PDB file of N, CA and C in Angstrom:
ATOM      1  N   MET A   1      -6.491 -20.774  -1.861  1.00 93.00           N
ATOM      2  CA  MET A   1      -5.190 -20.297  -1.458  1.00 93.00           C
ATOM      3  C   MET A   1      -4.155 -21.310  -1.938  1.00 93.00           C
ATOM      4  N   TRP A   2      -3.093 -20.783  -2.508  1.00 96.00           N
ATOM      5  CA  TRP A   2      -2.028 -21.607  -3.067  1.00 96.00           C
ATOM      6  C   TRP A   2      -0.767 -21.474  -2.226  1.00 96.00           C
ATOM      7  N   THR A   3      -0.020 -22.566  -2.121  1.00 96.00           N
ATOM      8  CA  THR A   3       1.324 -22.439  -1.584  1.00 96.00           C
ATOM      9  C   THR A   3       2.197 -21.925  -2.723  1.00 96.00           C
ATOM     10  N   LEU A   4       3.315 -21.352  -2.403  1.00 96.00           N
ATOM     11  CA  LEU A   4       4.190 -20.810  -3.430  1.00 96.00           C
ATOM     12  C   LEU A   4       4.623 -21.890  -4.413  1.00 96.00           C
ATOM     13  N   GLN A   5       4.975 -23.053  -3.910  1.00 96.00           N
ATOM     14  CA  GLN A   5       5.414 -24.143  -4.784  1.00 96.00           C
ATOM     15  C   GLN A   5       4.293 -24.569  -5.726  1.00 96.00           C
ATOM     16  N   ASP A   6       3.072 -24.723  -5.207  1.00 96.00           N
ATOM     17  CA  ASP A   6       1.936 -25.100  -6.061  1.00 96.00           C
ATOM     18  C   ASP A   6       1.635 -24.019  -7.092  1.00 96.00           C
ATOM     19  N   ALA A   7       1.726 -22.753  -6.674  1.00 97.00           N
ATOM     20  CA  ALA A   7       1.465 -21.648  -7.609  1.00 97.00           C
ATOM     21  C   ALA A   7       2.507 -21.636  -8.721  1.00 97.00           C
ATOM     22  N   LYS A   8       3.755 -21.929  -8.406  1.00 97.00           N
ATOM     23  CA  LYS A   8       4.801 -21.986  -9.436  1.00 97.00           C
ATOM     24  C   LYS A   8       4.552 -23.149 -10.381  1.00 97.00           C
ATOM     25  N   ASN A   9       4.161 -24.284  -9.828  1.00 97.00           N
ATOM     26  CA  ASN A   9       3.931 -25.473 -10.665  1.00 97.00           C
ATOM     27  C   ASN A   9       2.695 -25.330 -11.546  1.00 97.00           C
ATOM     28  N   ARG A  10       1.705 -24.596 -11.088  1.00 97.00           N
ATOM     29  CA  ARG A  10       0.448 -24.473 -11.831  1.00 97.00           C
ATOM     30  C   ARG A  10       0.131 -23.005 -12.104  1.00 97.00           C
ATOM     31  N   PHE A  11       1.136 -22.247 -12.524  1.00 97.00           N
ATOM     32  CA  PHE A  11       0.977 -20.820 -12.731  1.00 97.00           C
ATOM     33  C   PHE A  11      -0.122 -20.507 -13.742  1.00 97.00           C
ATOM     34  N   SER A  12      -0.245 -21.304 -14.781  1.00 97.00           N
ATOM     35  CA  SER A  12      -1.304 -21.075 -15.775  1.00 97.00           C
ATOM     36  C   SER A  12      -2.684 -21.127 -15.127  1.00 97.00           C
ATOM     37  N   ALA A  13      -2.889 -22.071 -14.205  1.00 97.00           N
ATOM     38  CA  ALA A  13      -4.180 -22.182 -13.520  1.00 97.00           C
ATOM     39  C   ALA A  13      -4.407 -20.969 -12.610  1.00 97.00           C
ATOM     40  N   VAL A  14      -3.347 -20.493 -11.978  1.00 97.00           N
ATOM     41  CA  VAL A  14      -3.463 -19.306 -11.121  1.00 97.00           C
ATOM     42  C   VAL A  14      -3.876 -18.107 -11.962  1.00 97.00           C
ATOM     43  N   VAL A  15      -3.235 -17.930 -13.116  1.00 97.00           N
ATOM     44  CA  VAL A  15      -3.541 -16.802 -13.998  1.00 97.00           C
ATOM     45  C   VAL A  15      -4.952 -16.920 -14.558  1.00 97.00           C
ATOM     46  N   GLU A  16      -5.347 -18.101 -14.975  1.00 97.00           N
ATOM     47  CA  GLU A  16      -6.699 -18.292 -15.525  1.00 97.00           C
ATOM     48  C   GLU A  16      -7.767 -17.956 -14.488  1.00 97.00           C
ATOM     49  N   ALA A  17      -7.562 -18.370 -13.256  1.00 97.00           N
ATOM     50  CA  ALA A  17      -8.532 -18.067 -12.203  1.00 97.00           C
ATOM     51  C   ALA A  17      -8.578 -16.561 -11.935  1.00 97.00           C
ATOM     52  N   ALA A  18      -7.422 -15.913 -11.940  1.00 96.00           N
ATOM     53  CA  ALA A  18      -7.388 -14.464 -11.725  1.00 96.00           C
ATOM     54  C   ALA A  18      -8.100 -13.739 -12.857  1.00 96.00           C
ATOM     55  N   LEU A  19      -7.890 -14.190 -14.094  1.00 97.00           N
ATOM     56  CA  LEU A  19      -8.563 -13.568 -15.232  1.00 97.00           C
ATOM     57  C   LEU A  19     -10.070 -13.794 -15.203  1.00 97.00           C
ATOM     58  N   ALA A  20     -10.497 -14.861 -14.537  1.00 96.00           N
ATOM     59  CA  ALA A  20     -11.930 -15.155 -14.411  1.00 96.00           C
ATOM     60  C   ALA A  20     -12.570 -14.312 -13.312  1.00 96.00           C
ATOM     61  N   GLY A  21     -11.789 -13.430 -12.678  1.00 94.00           N
ATOM     62  CA  GLY A  21     -12.352 -12.543 -11.660  1.00 94.00           C
ATOM     63  C   GLY A  21     -12.213 -13.054 -10.248  1.00 94.00           C
ATOM     64  N   GLN A  22     -11.392 -14.068 -10.044  1.00 96.00           N
ATOM     65  CA  GLN A  22     -11.192 -14.623  -8.712  1.00 96.00           C
ATOM     66  C   GLN A  22      -9.735 -14.395  -8.283  1.00 96.00           C
ATOM     67  N   PRO A  23      -9.453 -13.366  -7.508  1.00 96.00           N
ATOM     68  CA  PRO A  23      -8.081 -13.133  -7.060  1.00 96.00           C
ATOM     69  C   PRO A  23      -7.534 -14.369  -6.350  1.00 96.00           C
ATOM     70  N   GLN A  24      -6.280 -14.685  -6.619  1.00 97.00           N
ATOM     71  CA  GLN A  24      -5.653 -15.881  -6.077  1.00 97.00           C
ATOM     72  C   GLN A  24      -4.616 -15.510  -5.028  1.00 97.00           C
ATOM     73  N   GLN A  25      -4.788 -16.038  -3.822  1.00 97.00           N
ATOM     74  CA  GLN A  25      -3.851 -15.770  -2.739  1.00 97.00           C
ATOM     75  C   GLN A  25      -2.760 -16.833  -2.741  1.00 97.00           C
ATOM     76  N   VAL A  26      -1.527 -16.376  -2.541  1.00 97.00           N
ATOM     77  CA  VAL A  26      -0.381 -17.285  -2.502  1.00 97.00           C
ATOM     78  C   VAL A  26       0.311 -17.102  -1.161  1.00 97.00           C
ATOM     79  N   THR A  27       0.627 -18.230  -0.521  1.00 97.00           N
ATOM     80  CA  THR A  27       1.320 -18.187   0.757  1.00 97.00           C
ATOM     81  C   THR A  27       2.782 -18.566   0.572  1.00 97.00           C
ATOM     82  N   ARG A  28       3.598 -18.065   1.498  1.00 96.00           N
ATOM     83  CA  ARG A  28       5.020 -18.399   1.506  1.00 96.00           C
ATOM     84  C   ARG A  28       5.380 -18.769   2.936  1.00 96.00           C
ATOM     85  N   ARG A  29       5.848 -19.976   3.105  1.00 96.00           N
ATOM     86  CA  ARG A  29       6.159 -20.504   4.437  1.00 96.00           C
ATOM     87  C   ARG A  29       4.954 -20.417   5.368  1.00 96.00           C
ATOM     88  N   GLY A  30       3.779 -20.671   4.815  1.00 95.00           N
ATOM     89  CA  GLY A  30       2.559 -20.707   5.610  1.00 95.00           C
ATOM     90  C   GLY A  30       1.935 -19.361   5.917  1.00 95.00           C
ATOM     91  N   LYS A  31       2.543 -18.270   5.441  1.00 97.00           N
ATOM     92  CA  LYS A  31       2.000 -16.937   5.700  1.00 97.00           C
ATOM     93  C   LYS A  31       1.559 -16.301   4.395  1.00 97.00           C
ATOM     94  N   PRO A  32       0.462 -15.522   4.399  1.00 96.00           N
ATOM     95  CA  PRO A  32       0.027 -14.848   3.171  1.00 96.00           C
ATOM     96  C   PRO A  32       1.158 -13.991   2.599  1.00 96.00           C
ATOM     97  N   ALA A  33       1.405 -14.124   1.292  1.00 97.00           N
ATOM     98  CA  ALA A  33       2.509 -13.398   0.670  1.00 97.00           C
ATOM     99  C   ALA A  33       2.024 -12.438  -0.405  1.00 97.00           C
ATOM    100  N   VAL A  34       1.286 -12.922  -1.387  1.00 97.00           N
ATOM    101  CA  VAL A  34       0.850 -12.087  -2.494  1.00 97.00           C
ATOM    102  C   VAL A  34      -0.548 -12.495  -2.935  1.00 97.00           C
ATOM    103  N   VAL A  35      -1.142 -11.604  -3.721  1.00 97.00           N
ATOM    104  CA  VAL A  35      -2.428 -11.890  -4.361  1.00 97.00           C
ATOM    105  C   VAL A  35      -2.250 -11.637  -5.849  1.00 97.00           C
ATOM    106  N   VAL A  36      -2.650 -12.609  -6.646  1.00 97.00           N
ATOM    107  CA  VAL A  36      -2.588 -12.469  -8.105  1.00 97.00           C
ATOM    108  C   VAL A  36      -3.984 -12.107  -8.573  1.00 97.00           C
ATOM    109  N   LEU A  37      -4.086 -10.978  -9.298  1.00 97.00           N
ATOM    110  CA  LEU A  37      -5.375 -10.570  -9.828  1.00 97.00           C
ATOM    111  C   LEU A  37      -5.198 -10.061 -11.245  1.00 97.00           C
ATOM    112  N   SER A  38      -6.287  -9.931 -11.950  1.00 97.00           N
ATOM    113  CA  SER A  38      -6.220  -9.508 -13.341  1.00 97.00           C
ATOM    114  C   SER A  38      -5.784  -8.048 -13.437  1.00 97.00           C
ATOM    115  N   ALA A  39      -5.226  -7.701 -14.583  1.00 97.00           N
ATOM    116  CA  ALA A  39      -4.780  -6.319 -14.800  1.00 97.00           C
ATOM    117  C   ALA A  39      -5.968  -5.365 -14.736  1.00 97.00           C
ATOM    118  N   ALA A  40      -7.128  -5.795 -15.217  1.00 96.00           N
ATOM    119  CA  ALA A  40      -8.325  -4.945 -15.178  1.00 96.00           C
ATOM    120  C   ALA A  40      -8.753  -4.672 -13.741  1.00 96.00           C
ATOM    121  N   ASP A  41      -8.719  -5.706 -12.884  1.00 95.00           N
ATOM    122  CA  ASP A  41      -9.073  -5.516 -11.477  1.00 95.00           C
ATOM    123  C   ASP A  41      -8.077  -4.593 -10.787  1.00 95.00           C
ATOM    124  N   TYR A  42      -6.791  -4.759 -11.100  1.00 95.00           N
ATOM    125  CA  TYR A  42      -5.761  -3.907 -10.512  1.00 95.00           C
ATOM    126  C   TYR A  42      -5.970  -2.449 -10.923  1.00 95.00           C
ATOM    127  N   ALA A  43      -6.240  -2.212 -12.205  1.00 95.00           N
ATOM    128  CA  ALA A  43      -6.449  -0.848 -12.694  1.00 95.00           C
ATOM    129  C   ALA A  43      -7.666  -0.223 -12.031  1.00 95.00           C
ATOM    130  N   ARG A  44      -8.732  -1.006 -11.855  1.00 93.00           N
ATOM    131  CA  ARG A  44      -9.944  -0.509 -11.202  1.00 93.00           C
ATOM    132  C   ARG A  44      -9.668  -0.144  -9.743  1.00 93.00           C
ATOM    133  N   MET A  45      -8.926  -0.987  -9.042  1.00 91.00           N
ATOM    134  CA  MET A  45      -8.608  -0.718  -7.645  1.00 91.00           C
ATOM    135  C   MET A  45      -7.706   0.504  -7.503  1.00 91.00           C
ATOM    136  N   GLN A  46      -6.738   0.623  -8.404  1.00 89.00           N
ATOM    137  CA  GLN A  46      -5.828   1.765  -8.340  1.00 89.00           C
ATOM    138  C   GLN A  46      -6.565   3.073  -8.651  1.00 89.00           C
ATOM    139  N   ALA A  47      -7.475   3.041  -9.620  1.00 89.00           N
ATOM    140  CA  ALA A  47      -8.253   4.233  -9.947  1.00 89.00           C
ATOM    141  C   ALA A  47      -9.141   4.637  -8.774  1.00 89.00           C
ATOM    142  N   ALA A  48      -9.737   3.654  -8.104  1.00 87.00           N
ATOM    143  CA  ALA A  48     -10.587   3.956  -6.953  1.00 87.00           C
ATOM    144  C   ALA A  48      -9.764   4.530  -5.799  1.00 87.00           C
ATOM    145  N   ALA A  49      -8.537   4.040  -5.630  1.00 82.00           N
ATOM    146  CA  ALA A  49      -7.687   4.519  -4.539  1.00 82.00           C
ATOM    147  C   ALA A  49      -7.215   5.943  -4.774  1.00 82.00           C
ATOM    148  N   THR A  50      -6.993   6.315  -6.014  1.00 79.00           N
ATOM    149  CA  THR A  50      -6.472   7.649  -6.309  1.00 79.00           C
ATOM    150  C   THR A  50      -7.563   8.653  -6.652  1.00 79.00           C
ATOM    151  N   ALA A  51      -8.803   8.220  -6.774  1.00 77.00           N
ATOM    152  CA  ALA A  51      -9.887   9.118  -7.173  1.00 77.00           C
ATOM    153  C   ALA A  51     -10.109  10.240  -6.160  1.00 77.00           C
ATOM    154  N   HIS A  52     -10.000   9.928  -4.879  1.00 74.00           N
ATOM    155  CA  HIS A  52     -10.293  10.920  -3.841  1.00 74.00           C
ATOM    156  C   HIS A  52      -9.037  11.583  -3.304  1.00 74.00           C
ATOM    157  N   ARG A  53      -7.906  11.225  -3.847  1.00 77.00           N
ATOM    158  CA  ARG A  53      -6.643  11.770  -3.355  1.00 77.00           C
ATOM    159  C   ARG A  53      -6.160  12.835  -4.327  1.00 77.00           C
ATOM    160  N   GLY A  54      -5.884  13.996  -3.823  1.00 76.00           N
ATOM    161  CA  GLY A  54      -5.361  15.067  -4.655  1.00 76.00           C
ATOM    162  C   GLY A  54      -3.860  14.900  -4.853  1.00 76.00           C
ATOM    163  N   SER A  55      -3.276  15.828  -5.550  1.00 80.00           N
ATOM    164  CA  SER A  55      -1.838  15.765  -5.783  1.00 80.00           C
ATOM    165  C   SER A  55      -1.087  16.182  -4.523  1.00 80.00           C
ATOM    166  N   PHE A  56       0.180  15.812  -4.464  1.00 84.00           N
ATOM    167  CA  PHE A  56       1.011  16.192  -3.331  1.00 84.00           C
ATOM    168  C   PHE A  56       1.192  17.706  -3.277  1.00 84.00           C
ATOM    169  N   ALA A  57       1.304  18.342  -4.441  1.00 85.00           N
ATOM    170  CA  ALA A  57       1.443  19.795  -4.491  1.00 85.00           C
ATOM    171  C   ALA A  57       0.197  20.468  -3.904  1.00 85.00           C
ATOM    172  N   ALA A  58      -0.982  19.958  -4.204  1.00 81.00           N
ATOM    173  CA  ALA A  58      -2.217  20.525  -3.648  1.00 81.00           C
ATOM    174  C   ALA A  58      -2.244  20.342  -2.132  1.00 81.00           C
ATOM    175  N   HIS A  59      -1.735  19.214  -1.671  1.00 79.00           N
ATOM    176  CA  HIS A  59      -1.661  18.962  -0.229  1.00 79.00           C
ATOM    177  C   HIS A  59      -0.766  20.000   0.447  1.00 79.00           C
ATOM    178  N   LEU A  60       0.381  20.289  -0.147  1.00 80.00           N
ATOM    179  CA  LEU A  60       1.285  21.281   0.428  1.00 80.00           C
ATOM    180  C   LEU A  60       0.696  22.682   0.391  1.00 80.00           C
ATOM    181  N   ARG A  61      -0.029  23.013  -0.677  1.00 80.00           N
ATOM    182  CA  ARG A  61      -0.644  24.339  -0.777  1.00 80.00           C
ATOM    183  C   ARG A  61      -1.749  24.533   0.252  1.00 80.00           C
ATOM    184  N   ALA A  62      -2.290  23.455   0.798  1.00 80.00           N
ATOM    185  CA  ALA A  62      -3.368  23.543   1.776  1.00 80.00           C
ATOM    186  C   ALA A  62      -2.867  23.928   3.165  1.00 80.00           C
ATOM    187  N   PHE A  63      -1.551  23.904   3.378  1.00 77.00           N
ATOM    188  CA  PHE A  63      -0.998  24.289   4.679  1.00 77.00           C
ATOM    189  C   PHE A  63      -1.239  25.780   4.919  1.00 77.00           C
ATOM    190  N   PRO A  64      -1.271  26.191   6.185  1.00 73.00           N
ATOM    191  CA  PRO A  64      -1.478  27.611   6.481  1.00 73.00           C
ATOM    192  C   PRO A  64      -0.390  28.477   5.853  1.00 73.00           C
ATOM    193  N   ALA A  65      -0.756  29.680   5.488  1.00 69.00           N
ATOM    194  CA  ALA A  65       0.183  30.597   4.838  1.00 69.00           C
ATOM    195  C   ALA A  65       1.369  30.875   5.742  1.00 69.00           C
ATOM    196  N   GLY A  66       2.540  30.835   5.171  1.00 62.00           N
ATOM    197  CA  GLY A  66       3.748  31.136   5.923  1.00 62.00           C
ATOM    198  C   GLY A  66       4.152  30.050   6.899  1.00 62.00           C
ATOM    199  N   GLY A  67       3.479  28.944   6.893  1.00 61.00           N
ATOM    200  CA  GLY A  67       3.828  27.863   7.804  1.00 61.00           C
ATOM    201  C   GLY A  67       3.538  28.176   9.257  1.00 61.00           C
ATOM    202  N   ALA A  68       2.586  29.092   9.499  1.00 63.00           N
ATOM    203  CA  ALA A  68       2.260  29.483  10.875  1.00 63.00           C
ATOM    204  C   ALA A  68       1.680  28.291  11.634  1.00 63.00           C
ATOM    205  N   LEU A  69       2.073  28.195  12.882  1.00 61.00           N
ATOM    206  CA  LEU A  69       1.563  27.118  13.719  1.00 61.00           C
ATOM    207  C   LEU A  69       0.249  27.543  14.359  1.00 61.00           C
ATOM    208  N   PRO A  70      -0.606  26.592  14.692  1.00 64.00           N
ATOM    209  CA  PRO A  70      -1.860  26.936  15.369  1.00 64.00           C
ATOM    210  C   PRO A  70      -1.584  27.617  16.703  1.00 64.00           C
ATOM    211  N   GLU A  71      -2.484  28.498  17.108  1.00 69.00           N
ATOM    212  CA  GLU A  71      -2.308  29.258  18.343  1.00 69.00           C
ATOM    213  C   GLU A  71      -2.337  28.370  19.579  1.00 69.00           C
ATOM    214  N   ASP A  72      -3.057  27.269  19.541  1.00 72.00           N
ATOM    215  CA  ASP A  72      -3.211  26.435  20.727  1.00 72.00           C
ATOM    216  C   ASP A  72      -2.058  25.435  20.898  1.00 72.00           C
ATOM    217  N   ARG A  73      -1.062  25.515  20.056  1.00 69.00           N
ATOM    218  CA  ARG A  73       0.071  24.604  20.165  1.00 69.00           C
ATOM    219  C   ARG A  73       0.957  25.078  21.316  1.00 69.00           C
ATOM    220  N   PRO A  74       1.318  24.174  22.235  1.00 74.00           N
ATOM    221  CA  PRO A  74       2.141  24.594  23.387  1.00 74.00           C
ATOM    222  C   PRO A  74       3.559  24.973  22.950  1.00 74.00           C
ATOM    223  N   ALA A  75       4.100  25.964  23.626  1.00 78.00           N
ATOM    224  CA  ALA A  75       5.464  26.382  23.348  1.00 78.00           C
ATOM    225  C   ALA A  75       6.422  25.390  23.993  1.00 78.00           C
ATOM    226  N   VAL A  76       7.447  25.028  23.284  1.00 83.00           N
ATOM    227  CA  VAL A  76       8.427  24.079  23.798  1.00 83.00           C
ATOM    228  C   VAL A  76       9.788  24.748  23.763  1.00 83.00           C
ATOM    229  N   THR A  77      10.491  24.676  24.878  1.00 85.00           N
ATOM    230  CA  THR A  77      11.842  25.247  24.921  1.00 85.00           C
ATOM    231  C   THR A  77      12.841  24.094  24.901  1.00 85.00           C
ATOM    232  N   PRO A  78      13.955  24.297  24.199  1.00 86.00           N
ATOM    233  CA  PRO A  78      14.942  23.208  24.142  1.00 86.00           C
ATOM    234  C   PRO A  78      15.632  23.038  25.483  1.00 86.00           C
ATOM    235  N   ARG A  79      16.071  21.847  25.750  1.00 88.00           N
ATOM    236  CA  ARG A  79      16.768  21.581  27.003  1.00 88.00           C
ATOM    237  C   ARG A  79      18.254  21.742  26.814  1.00 88.00           C
ATOM    238  N   ASP A  80      18.945  22.042  27.899  1.00 88.00           N
ATOM    239  CA  ASP A  80      20.391  22.189  27.846  1.00 88.00           C
ATOM    240  C   ASP A  80      21.018  20.804  27.748  1.00 88.00           C
ATOM    241  N   VAL A  81      21.986  20.690  26.867  1.00 89.00           N
ATOM    242  CA  VAL A  81      22.700  19.430  26.687  1.00 89.00           C
ATOM    243  C   VAL A  81      24.175  19.680  26.893  1.00 89.00           C
ATOM    244  N   ALA A  82      24.789  18.912  27.760  1.00 88.00           N
ATOM    245  CA  ALA A  82      26.230  19.058  27.996  1.00 88.00           C
ATOM    246  C   ALA A  82      26.977  18.104  27.078  1.00 88.00           C
ATOM    247  N   PHE A  83      27.996  18.641  26.414  1.00 86.00           N
ATOM    248  CA  PHE A  83      28.809  17.820  25.527  1.00 86.00           C
ATOM    249  C   PHE A  83      30.151  17.531  26.133  1.00 86.00           C
TER     250      PHE A  83
END
């Protein structure tokens, strides 16, 4: 784990370690801030994250036809509000 100042001073070492397959954590004010990893690792993680996720349009098409609500949903009446 690197402090932000150390990571800035030794950025080449941070990048070399990330390219070697070791993600590098950087802290800012003592708290975890970022992780530096290789572009190949990032692409692999992003592909894995999106592999099981369909498109937003497919998600919307999966809703019930006509936007009908389930039968077991309780009916709610609005309350009177005085202005």
